[in-house]
mmCIF file of C-alpha atoms in Angstrom:
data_model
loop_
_atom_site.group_PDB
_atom_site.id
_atom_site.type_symbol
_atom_site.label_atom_id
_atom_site.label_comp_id
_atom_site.label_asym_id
_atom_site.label_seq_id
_atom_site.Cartn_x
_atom_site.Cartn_y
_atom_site.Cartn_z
ATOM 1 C CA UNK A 552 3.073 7.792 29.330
ATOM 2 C CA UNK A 553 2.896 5.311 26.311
ATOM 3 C CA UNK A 554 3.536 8.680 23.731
ATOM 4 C CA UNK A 555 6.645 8.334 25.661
ATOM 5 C CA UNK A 556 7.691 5.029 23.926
ATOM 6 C CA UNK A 557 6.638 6.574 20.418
ATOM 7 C CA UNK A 558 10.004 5.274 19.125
ATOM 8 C CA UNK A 559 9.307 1.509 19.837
ATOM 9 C CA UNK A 560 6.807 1.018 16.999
ATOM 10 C CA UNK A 561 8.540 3.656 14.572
ATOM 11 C CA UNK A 562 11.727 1.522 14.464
ATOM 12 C CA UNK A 563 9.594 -2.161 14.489
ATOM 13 C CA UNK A 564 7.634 -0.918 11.202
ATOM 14 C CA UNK A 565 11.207 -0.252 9.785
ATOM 15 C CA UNK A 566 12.533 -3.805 10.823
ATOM 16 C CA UNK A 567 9.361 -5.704 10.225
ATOM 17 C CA UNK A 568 9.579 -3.640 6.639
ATOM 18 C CA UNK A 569 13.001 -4.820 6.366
ATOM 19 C CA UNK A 570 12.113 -8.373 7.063
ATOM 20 C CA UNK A 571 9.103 -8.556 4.836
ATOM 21 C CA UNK A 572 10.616 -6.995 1.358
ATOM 22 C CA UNK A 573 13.909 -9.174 1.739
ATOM 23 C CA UNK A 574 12.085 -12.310 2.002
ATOM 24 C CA UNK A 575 9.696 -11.026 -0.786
ATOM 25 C CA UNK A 576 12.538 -10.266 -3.197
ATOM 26 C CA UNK A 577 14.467 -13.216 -2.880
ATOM 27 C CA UNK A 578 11.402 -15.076 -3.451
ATOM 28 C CA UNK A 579 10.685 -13.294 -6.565
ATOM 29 C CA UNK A 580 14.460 -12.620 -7.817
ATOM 30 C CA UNK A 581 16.538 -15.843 -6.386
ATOM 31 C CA UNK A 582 18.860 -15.491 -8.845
ATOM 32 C CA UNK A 583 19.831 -12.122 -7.902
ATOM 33 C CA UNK A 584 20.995 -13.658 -4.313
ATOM 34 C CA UNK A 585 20.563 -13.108 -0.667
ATOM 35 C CA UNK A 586 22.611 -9.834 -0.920
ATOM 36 C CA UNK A 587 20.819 -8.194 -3.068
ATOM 37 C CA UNK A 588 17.571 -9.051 -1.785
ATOM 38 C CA UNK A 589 19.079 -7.730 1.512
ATOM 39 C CA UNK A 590 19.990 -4.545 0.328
ATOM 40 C CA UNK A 591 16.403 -3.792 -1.183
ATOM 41 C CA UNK A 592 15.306 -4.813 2.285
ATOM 42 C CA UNK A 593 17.092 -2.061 3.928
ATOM 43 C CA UNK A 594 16.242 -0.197 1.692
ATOM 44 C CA UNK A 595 12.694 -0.542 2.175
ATOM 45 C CA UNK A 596 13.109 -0.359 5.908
ATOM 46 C CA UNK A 597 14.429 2.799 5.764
ATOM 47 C CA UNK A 598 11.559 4.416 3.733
ATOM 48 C CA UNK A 599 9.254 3.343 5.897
ATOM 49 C CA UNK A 600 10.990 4.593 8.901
ATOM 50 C CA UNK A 601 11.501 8.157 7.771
ATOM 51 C CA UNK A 602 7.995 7.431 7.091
ATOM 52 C CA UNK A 603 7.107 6.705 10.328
ATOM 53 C CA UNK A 604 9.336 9.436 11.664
ATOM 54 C CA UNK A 605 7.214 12.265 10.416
ATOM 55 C CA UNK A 606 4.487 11.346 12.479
ATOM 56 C CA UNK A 607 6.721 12.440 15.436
ATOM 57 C CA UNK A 608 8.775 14.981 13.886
ATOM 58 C CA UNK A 609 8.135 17.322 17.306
ATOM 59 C CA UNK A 610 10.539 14.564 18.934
ATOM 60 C CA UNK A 611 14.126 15.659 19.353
ATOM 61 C CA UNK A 612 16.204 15.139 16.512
ATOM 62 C CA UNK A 613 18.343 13.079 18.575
ATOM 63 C CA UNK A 614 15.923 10.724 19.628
ATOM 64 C CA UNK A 615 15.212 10.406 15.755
ATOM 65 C CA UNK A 616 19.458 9.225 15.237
ATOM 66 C CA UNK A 617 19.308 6.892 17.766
ATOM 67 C CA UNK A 618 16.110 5.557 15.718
ATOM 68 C CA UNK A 619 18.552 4.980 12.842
ATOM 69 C CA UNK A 620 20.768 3.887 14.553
ATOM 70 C CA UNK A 621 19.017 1.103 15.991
ATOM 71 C CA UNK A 622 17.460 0.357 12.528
ATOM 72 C CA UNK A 623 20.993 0.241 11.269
ATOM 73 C CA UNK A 624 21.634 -1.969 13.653
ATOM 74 C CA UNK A 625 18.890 -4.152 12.875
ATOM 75 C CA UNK A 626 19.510 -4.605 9.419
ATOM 76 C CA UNK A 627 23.401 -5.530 10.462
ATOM 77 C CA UNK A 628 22.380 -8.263 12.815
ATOM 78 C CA UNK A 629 19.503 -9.328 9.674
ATOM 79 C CA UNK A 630 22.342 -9.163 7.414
ATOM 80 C CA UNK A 631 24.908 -11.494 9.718
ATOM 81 C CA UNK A 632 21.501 -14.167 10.378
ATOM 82 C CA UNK A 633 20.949 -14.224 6.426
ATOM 83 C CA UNK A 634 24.787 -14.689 5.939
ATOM 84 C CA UNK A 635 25.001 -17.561 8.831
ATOM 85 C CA UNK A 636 22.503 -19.427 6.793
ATOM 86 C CA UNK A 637 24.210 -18.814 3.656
ATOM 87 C CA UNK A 638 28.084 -19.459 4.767
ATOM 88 C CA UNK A 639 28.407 -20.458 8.381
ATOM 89 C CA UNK A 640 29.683 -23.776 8.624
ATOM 90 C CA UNK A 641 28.895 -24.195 11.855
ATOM 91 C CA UNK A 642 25.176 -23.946 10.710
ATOM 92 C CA UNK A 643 25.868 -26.249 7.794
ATOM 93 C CA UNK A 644 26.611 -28.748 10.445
ATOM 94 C CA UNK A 645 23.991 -28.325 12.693
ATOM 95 C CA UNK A 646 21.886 -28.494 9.656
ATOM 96 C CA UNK A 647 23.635 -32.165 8.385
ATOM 97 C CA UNK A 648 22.976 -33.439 12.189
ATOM 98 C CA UNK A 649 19.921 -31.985 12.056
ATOM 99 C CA UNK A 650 19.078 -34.295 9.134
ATOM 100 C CA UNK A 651 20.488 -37.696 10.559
ATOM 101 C CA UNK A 652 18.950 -37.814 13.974
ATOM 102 C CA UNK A 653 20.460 -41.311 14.205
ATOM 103 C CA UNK A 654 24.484 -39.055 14.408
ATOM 104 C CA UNK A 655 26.819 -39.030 12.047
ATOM 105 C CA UNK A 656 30.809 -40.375 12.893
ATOM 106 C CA UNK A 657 33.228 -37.256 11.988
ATOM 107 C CA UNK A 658 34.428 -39.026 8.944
ATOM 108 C CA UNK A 659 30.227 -39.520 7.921
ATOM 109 C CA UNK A 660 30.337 -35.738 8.663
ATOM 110 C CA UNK A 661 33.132 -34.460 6.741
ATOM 111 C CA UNK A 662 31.795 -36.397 3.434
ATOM 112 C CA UNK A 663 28.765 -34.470 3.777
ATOM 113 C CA UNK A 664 30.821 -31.256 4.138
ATOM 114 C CA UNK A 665 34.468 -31.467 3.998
ATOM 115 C CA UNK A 666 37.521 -28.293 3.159
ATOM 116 C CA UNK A 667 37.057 -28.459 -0.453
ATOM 117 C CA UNK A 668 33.714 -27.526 -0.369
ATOM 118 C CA UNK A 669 34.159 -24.581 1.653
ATOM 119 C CA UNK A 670 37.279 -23.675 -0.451
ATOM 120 C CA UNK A 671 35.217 -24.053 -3.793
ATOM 121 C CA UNK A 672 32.213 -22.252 -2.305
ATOM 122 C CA UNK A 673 34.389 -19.383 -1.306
ATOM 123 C CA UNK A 674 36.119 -18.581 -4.737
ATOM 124 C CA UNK A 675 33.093 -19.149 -6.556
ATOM 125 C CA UNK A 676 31.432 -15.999 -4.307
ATOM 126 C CA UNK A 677 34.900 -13.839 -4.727
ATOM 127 C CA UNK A 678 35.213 -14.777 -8.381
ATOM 128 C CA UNK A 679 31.568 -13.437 -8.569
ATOM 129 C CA UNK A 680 32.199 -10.532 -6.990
ATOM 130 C CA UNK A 681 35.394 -9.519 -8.685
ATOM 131 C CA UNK A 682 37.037 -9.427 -4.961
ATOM 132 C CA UNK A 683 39.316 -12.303 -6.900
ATOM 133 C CA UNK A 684 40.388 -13.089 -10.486
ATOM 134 C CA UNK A 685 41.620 -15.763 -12.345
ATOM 135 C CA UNK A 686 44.577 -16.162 -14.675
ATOM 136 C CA UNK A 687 44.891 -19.613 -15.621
ATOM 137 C CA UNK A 688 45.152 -21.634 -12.392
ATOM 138 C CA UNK A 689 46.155 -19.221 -10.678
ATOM 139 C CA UNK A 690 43.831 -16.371 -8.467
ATOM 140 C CA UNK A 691 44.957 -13.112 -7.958
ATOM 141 C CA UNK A 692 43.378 -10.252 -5.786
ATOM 142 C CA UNK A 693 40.899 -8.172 -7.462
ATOM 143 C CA UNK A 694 38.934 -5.644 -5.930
ATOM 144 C CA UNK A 695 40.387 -4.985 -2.558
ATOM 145 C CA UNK A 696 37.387 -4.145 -0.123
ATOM 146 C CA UNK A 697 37.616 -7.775 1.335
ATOM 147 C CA UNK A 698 40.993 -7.050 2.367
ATOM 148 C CA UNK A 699 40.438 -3.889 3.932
ATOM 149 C CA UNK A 700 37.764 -5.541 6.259
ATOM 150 C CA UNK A 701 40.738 -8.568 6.552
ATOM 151 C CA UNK A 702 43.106 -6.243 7.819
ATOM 152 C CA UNK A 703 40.206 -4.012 10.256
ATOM 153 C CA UNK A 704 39.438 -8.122 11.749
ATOM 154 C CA UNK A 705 43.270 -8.308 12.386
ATOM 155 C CA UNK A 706 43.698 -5.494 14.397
ATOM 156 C CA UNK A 707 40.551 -6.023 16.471
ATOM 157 C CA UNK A 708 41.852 -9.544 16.896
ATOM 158 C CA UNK A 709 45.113 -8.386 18.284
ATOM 159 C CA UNK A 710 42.904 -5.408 20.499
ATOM 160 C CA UNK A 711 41.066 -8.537 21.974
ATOM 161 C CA UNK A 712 44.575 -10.549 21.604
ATOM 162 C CA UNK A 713 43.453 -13.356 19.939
ATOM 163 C CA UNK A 714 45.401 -15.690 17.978
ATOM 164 C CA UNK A 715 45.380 -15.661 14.133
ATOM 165 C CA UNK A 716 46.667 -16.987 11.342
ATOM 166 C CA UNK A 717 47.371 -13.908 9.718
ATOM 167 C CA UNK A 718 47.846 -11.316 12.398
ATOM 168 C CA UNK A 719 51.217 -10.001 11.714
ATOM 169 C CA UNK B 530 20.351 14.351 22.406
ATOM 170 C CA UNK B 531 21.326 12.051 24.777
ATOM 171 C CA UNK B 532 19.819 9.300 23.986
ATOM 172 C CA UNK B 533 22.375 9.492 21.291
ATOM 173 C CA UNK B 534 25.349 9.477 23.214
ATOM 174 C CA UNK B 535 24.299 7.827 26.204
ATOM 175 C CA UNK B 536 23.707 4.460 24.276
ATOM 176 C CA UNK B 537 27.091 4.085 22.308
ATOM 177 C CA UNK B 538 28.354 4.952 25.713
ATOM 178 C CA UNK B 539 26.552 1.480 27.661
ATOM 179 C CA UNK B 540 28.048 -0.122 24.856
ATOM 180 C CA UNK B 541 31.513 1.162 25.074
ATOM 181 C CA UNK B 542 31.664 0.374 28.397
ATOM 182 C CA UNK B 543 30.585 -3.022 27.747
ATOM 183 C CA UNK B 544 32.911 -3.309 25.531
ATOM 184 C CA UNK B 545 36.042 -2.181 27.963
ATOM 185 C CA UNK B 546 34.500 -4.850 30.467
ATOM 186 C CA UNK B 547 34.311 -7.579 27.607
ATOM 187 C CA UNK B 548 38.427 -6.597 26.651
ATOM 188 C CA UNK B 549 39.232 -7.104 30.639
ATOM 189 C CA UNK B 550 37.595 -10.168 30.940
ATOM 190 C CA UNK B 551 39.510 -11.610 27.721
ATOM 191 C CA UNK B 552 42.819 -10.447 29.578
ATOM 192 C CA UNK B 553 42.151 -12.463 32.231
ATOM 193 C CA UNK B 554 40.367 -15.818 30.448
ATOM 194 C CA UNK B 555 38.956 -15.957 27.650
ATOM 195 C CA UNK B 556 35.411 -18.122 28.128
ATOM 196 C CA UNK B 557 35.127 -21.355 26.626
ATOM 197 C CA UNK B 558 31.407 -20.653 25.512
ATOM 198 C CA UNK B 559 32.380 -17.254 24.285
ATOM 199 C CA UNK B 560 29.247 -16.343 22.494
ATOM 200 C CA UNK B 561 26.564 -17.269 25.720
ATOM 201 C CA UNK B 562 29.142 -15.078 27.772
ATOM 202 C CA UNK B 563 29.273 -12.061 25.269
ATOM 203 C CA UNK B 564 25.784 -11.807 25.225
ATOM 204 C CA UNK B 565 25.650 -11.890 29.295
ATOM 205 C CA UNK B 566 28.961 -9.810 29.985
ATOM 206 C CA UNK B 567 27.268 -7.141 27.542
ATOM 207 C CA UNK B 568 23.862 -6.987 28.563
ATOM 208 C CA UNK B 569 24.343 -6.819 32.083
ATOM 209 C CA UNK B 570 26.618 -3.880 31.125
ATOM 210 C CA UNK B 571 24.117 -1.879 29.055
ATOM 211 C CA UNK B 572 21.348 -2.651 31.989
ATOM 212 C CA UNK B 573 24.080 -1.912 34.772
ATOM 213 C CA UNK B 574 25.278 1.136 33.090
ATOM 214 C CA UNK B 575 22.039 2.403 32.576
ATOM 215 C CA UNK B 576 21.015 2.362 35.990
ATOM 216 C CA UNK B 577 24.311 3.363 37.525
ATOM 217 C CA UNK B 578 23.524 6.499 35.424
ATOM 218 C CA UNK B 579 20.370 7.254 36.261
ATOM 219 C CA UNK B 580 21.229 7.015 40.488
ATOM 220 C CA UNK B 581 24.024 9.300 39.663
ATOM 221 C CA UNK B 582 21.643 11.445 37.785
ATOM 222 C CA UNK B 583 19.356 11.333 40.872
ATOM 223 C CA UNK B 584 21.969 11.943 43.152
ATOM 224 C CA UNK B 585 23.210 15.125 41.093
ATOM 225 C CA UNK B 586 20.989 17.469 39.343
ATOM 226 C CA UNK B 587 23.609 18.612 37.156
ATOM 227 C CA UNK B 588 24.400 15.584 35.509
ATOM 228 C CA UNK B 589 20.550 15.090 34.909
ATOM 229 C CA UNK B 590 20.715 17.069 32.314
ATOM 230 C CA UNK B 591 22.994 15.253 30.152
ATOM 231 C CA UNK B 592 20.937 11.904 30.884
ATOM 232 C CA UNK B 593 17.720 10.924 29.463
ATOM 233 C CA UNK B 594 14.886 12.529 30.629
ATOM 234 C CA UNK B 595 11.762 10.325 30.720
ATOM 235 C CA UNK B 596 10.644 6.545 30.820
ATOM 236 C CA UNK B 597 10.642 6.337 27.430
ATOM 237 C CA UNK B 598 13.740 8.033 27.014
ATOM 238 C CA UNK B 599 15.814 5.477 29.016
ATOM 239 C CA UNK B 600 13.810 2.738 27.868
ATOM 240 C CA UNK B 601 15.657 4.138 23.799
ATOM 241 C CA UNK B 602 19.028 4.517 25.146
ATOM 242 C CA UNK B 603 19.229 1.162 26.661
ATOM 243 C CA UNK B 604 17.799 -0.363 23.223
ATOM 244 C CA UNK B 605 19.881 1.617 21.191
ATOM 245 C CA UNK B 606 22.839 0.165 23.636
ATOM 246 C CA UNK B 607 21.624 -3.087 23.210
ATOM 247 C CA UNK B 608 21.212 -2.822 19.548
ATOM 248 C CA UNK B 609 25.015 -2.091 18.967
ATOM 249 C CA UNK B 610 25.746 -4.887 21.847
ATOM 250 C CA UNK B 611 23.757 -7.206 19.838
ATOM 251 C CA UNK B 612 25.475 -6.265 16.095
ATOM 252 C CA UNK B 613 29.059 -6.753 18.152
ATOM 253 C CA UNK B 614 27.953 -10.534 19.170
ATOM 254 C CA UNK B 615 27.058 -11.114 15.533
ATOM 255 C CA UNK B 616 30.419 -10.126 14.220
ATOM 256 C CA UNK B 617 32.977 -11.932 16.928
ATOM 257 C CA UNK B 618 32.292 -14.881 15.918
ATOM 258 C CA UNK B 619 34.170 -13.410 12.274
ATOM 259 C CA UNK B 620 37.015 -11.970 15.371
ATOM 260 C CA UNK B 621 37.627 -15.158 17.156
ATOM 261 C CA UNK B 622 37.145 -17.424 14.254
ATOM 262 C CA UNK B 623 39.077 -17.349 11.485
ATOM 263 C CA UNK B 624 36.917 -16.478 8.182
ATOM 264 C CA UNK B 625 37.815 -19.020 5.621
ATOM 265 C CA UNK B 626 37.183 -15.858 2.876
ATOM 266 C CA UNK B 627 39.440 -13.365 5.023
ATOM 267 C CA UNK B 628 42.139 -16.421 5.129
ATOM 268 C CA UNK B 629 41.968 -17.096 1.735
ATOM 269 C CA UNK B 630 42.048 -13.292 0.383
ATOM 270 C CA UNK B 631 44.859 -12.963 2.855
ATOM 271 C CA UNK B 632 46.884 -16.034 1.353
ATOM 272 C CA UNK B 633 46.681 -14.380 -1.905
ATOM 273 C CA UNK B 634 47.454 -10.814 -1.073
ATOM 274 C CA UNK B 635 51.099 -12.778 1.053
ATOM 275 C CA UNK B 636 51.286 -14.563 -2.428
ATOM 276 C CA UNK B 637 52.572 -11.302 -4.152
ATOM 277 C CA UNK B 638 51.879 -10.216 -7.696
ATOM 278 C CA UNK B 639 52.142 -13.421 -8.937
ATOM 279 C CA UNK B 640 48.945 -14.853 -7.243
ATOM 280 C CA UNK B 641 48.240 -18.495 -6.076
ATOM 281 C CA UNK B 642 47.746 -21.440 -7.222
ATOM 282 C CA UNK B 643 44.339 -22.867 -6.351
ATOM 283 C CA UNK B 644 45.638 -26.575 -5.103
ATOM 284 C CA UNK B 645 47.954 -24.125 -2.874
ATOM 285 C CA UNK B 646 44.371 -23.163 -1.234
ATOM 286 C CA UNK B 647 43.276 -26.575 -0.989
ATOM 287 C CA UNK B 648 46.445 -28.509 0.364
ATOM 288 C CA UNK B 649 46.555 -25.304 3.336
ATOM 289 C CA UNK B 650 42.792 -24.954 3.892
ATOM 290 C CA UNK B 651 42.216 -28.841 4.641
ATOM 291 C CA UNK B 652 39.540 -30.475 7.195
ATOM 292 C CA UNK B 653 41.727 -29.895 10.185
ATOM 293 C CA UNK B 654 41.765 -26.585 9.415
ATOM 294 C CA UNK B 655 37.891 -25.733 8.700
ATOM 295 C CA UNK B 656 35.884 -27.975 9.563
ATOM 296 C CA UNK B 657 37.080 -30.185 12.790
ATOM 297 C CA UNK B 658 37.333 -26.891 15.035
ATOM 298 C CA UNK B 659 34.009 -25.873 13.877
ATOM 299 C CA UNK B 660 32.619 -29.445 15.148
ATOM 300 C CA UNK B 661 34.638 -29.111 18.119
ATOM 301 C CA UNK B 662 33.050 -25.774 18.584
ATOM 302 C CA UNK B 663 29.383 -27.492 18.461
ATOM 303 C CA UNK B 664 30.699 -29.886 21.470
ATOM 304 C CA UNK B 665 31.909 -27.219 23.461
ATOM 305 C CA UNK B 666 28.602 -24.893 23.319
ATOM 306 C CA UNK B 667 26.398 -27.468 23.781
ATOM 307 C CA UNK B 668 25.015 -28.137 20.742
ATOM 308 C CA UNK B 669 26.222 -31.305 20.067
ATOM 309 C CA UNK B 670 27.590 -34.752 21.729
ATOM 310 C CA UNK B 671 30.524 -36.947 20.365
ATOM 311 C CA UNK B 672 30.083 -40.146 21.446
ATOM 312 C CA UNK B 673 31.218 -43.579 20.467
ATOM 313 C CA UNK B 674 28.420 -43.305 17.986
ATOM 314 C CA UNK B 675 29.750 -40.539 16.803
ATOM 315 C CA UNK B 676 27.914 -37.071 16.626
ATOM 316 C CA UNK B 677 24.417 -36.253 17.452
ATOM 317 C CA UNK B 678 22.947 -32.432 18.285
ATOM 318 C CA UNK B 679 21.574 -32.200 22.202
ATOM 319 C CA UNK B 680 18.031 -30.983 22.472
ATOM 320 C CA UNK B 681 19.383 -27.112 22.060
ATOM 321 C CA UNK B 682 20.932 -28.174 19.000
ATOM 322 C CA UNK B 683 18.115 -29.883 17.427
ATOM 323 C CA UNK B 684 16.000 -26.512 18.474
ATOM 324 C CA UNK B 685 18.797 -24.198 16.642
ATOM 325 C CA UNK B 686 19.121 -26.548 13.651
ATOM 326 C CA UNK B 687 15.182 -26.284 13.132
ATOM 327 C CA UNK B 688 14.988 -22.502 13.054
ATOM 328 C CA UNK B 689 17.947 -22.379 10.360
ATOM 329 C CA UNK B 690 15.995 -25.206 8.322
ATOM 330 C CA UNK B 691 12.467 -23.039 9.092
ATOM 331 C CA UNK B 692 14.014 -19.770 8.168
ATOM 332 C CA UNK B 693 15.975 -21.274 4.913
ATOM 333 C CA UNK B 694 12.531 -22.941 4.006
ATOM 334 C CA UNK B 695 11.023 -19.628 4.262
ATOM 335 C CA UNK B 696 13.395 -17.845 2.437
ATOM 336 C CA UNK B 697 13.262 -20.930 -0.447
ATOM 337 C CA UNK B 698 17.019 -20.972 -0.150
ATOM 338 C CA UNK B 699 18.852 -24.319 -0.516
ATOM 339 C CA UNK B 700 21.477 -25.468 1.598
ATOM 340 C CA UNK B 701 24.495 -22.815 2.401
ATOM 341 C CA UNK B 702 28.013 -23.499 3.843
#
């Protein structure tokens, strides 16, 4: 019965993997950022599942996708948690409240993390990353992979039919 | 190979059910109702299947076939229902890096002038819905002392601090 469930721990040494090597490198390599150290994570992850997966390589080969699958999965939903704690402004203020137990008015709130911060933030990462490039004042697109996932967002938004700012 | 197909197939029908229910009204705690619209779905699915599989021999086949076959679809359809939650809040939300890179693409060839990003992209804009947003899931309380987190804030808060401590990441935003 429990070789039955031989899947469960295959894909938890992949996550746990995962996990372990992206805290690990961003401890050692900061300066390379979250991203990277996510992408060595998942790398790692995935190693040890294949790994793992020869131990039960008389399974179906189908039962073996829907392992990588759900390691894929995984590493998505690790990605999105890393990237909540890196960008999400909703986090940033549940972290500034966190800090002043005694509350903060709005305006207390918004000196502590107001629009130009998120603005400057934000160019800073697509300057980095080439997604957005500078002449003189002025920023111009750059490498266009941000837009295609822009535009992919837009449509699902007008599948789910939800307002935007730049749904056309 | 079923297991395969018959988890992206919970979660598309989760999905079709989540699309209905945002025809008729869209929640106002959307996230706590995505994750219980979906995972009802994947369960409800799942077990929907397996009576009908009971029920008819020939369908049986298609389905999983043992405990621990079931038990890996209805992960693996949980799994994708669980990467979906993560990204609508990017869907409903408006990404302050998709507005921006889609301010500059409208632009033209010409680009944008950086104080053009700052006089549209103001506190109204970014930050008060995303307060608003803590009010209306419970996280927080505006009062006439202004804001302080509820007890489920102050828990959610702590993990973030925990896990950025753990990470030795400073603050993000």
């Amino acid at each position: 019965m429990l070789s039955e469930f031989w899947w469960f721990p295959v894909v938890a040494v992949a996550c746990v993997g995962d996990v372990v090597m992206q805290i690990a490198w961003f401890r050692c390599f900061p300066r390379g950022g979250v991203y990277r150290s996510m992408a060595a994570g998942f790398i790692a992850g995935a190693v040890l599942l294949i790994a793992a997966s020869l131990a039960w390589r008389d399974q179906p080969v189908g039962a073996h996708l829907a392992d990588f699958g759900m390691y894929v999965c995984f590493a998505y939903i690790y990605f999105h948690w890393n990237n909540m704690g890196e960008t999400g402004r909703r986090v940033r203020l549940l972290i500034e409240l966190a800090n002043a137990p005694e509350g903060l008015t709005r305006r207390q709130l918004l000196a502590h993390y107001s629009a130009r911060e998120i603005v400057d933030r934000r160019i800073g990462r697509l300057l980095e990353s080439n997604q957005v490039v500078a002449s003189g004042s002025r920023l111009l697109l750059g490498n266009p992979s941000v837009l295609a996932m822009t535009r992919m967002v837009g449509m699902v938004k007008r599948i789910l039919r939800i307002e935007s700012v730049f749904v056309r | 190979m079923s297991v395969v197909f018959v988890g992206p197939i919970l979660f598309a029908l989760a999905f079709v059910i989540h699309w209905i229910v945002w025809q008729i009204r869209r929640p106002q705690a959307t996230g706590q109702a995505l994750i219980f619209l979906l995972t009802a779905t994947v369960f409800g699915g799942a077990a929907v299947l397996w009576l009908c599989g009971r029920a008819e021999p020939g369908l049986a086949r298609f389905l999983p076939g043992d405990a621990g076959a079931w038990a890996q679809t209805i992960a693996f359809g949980l799994a994708i229902s669980a990467a979906y939650v993560l990204t609508y809040p990017a869907i409903e939300v408006e990404s302050p890096i998709m507005v921006i890179i889609d301010l500059i693409q409208r632009s033209g060839p010409g680009g944008l002038e950086r104080s053009e990003l700052y006089r549209r992209l103001d506190d109204d804009f970014l930050v008060t819905p995303r307060i608003n947003d803590l009010v209306n899931e419970g996280l927080a309380v505006d009062g006439d002392n202004g804001c302080r987190l509820t007890e489920k804030g102050k828990s959610l808060g702590r993990i973030f601090i925990v896990w950025r401590k753990i990470l030795g990441a400073g603050i993000g935003g």
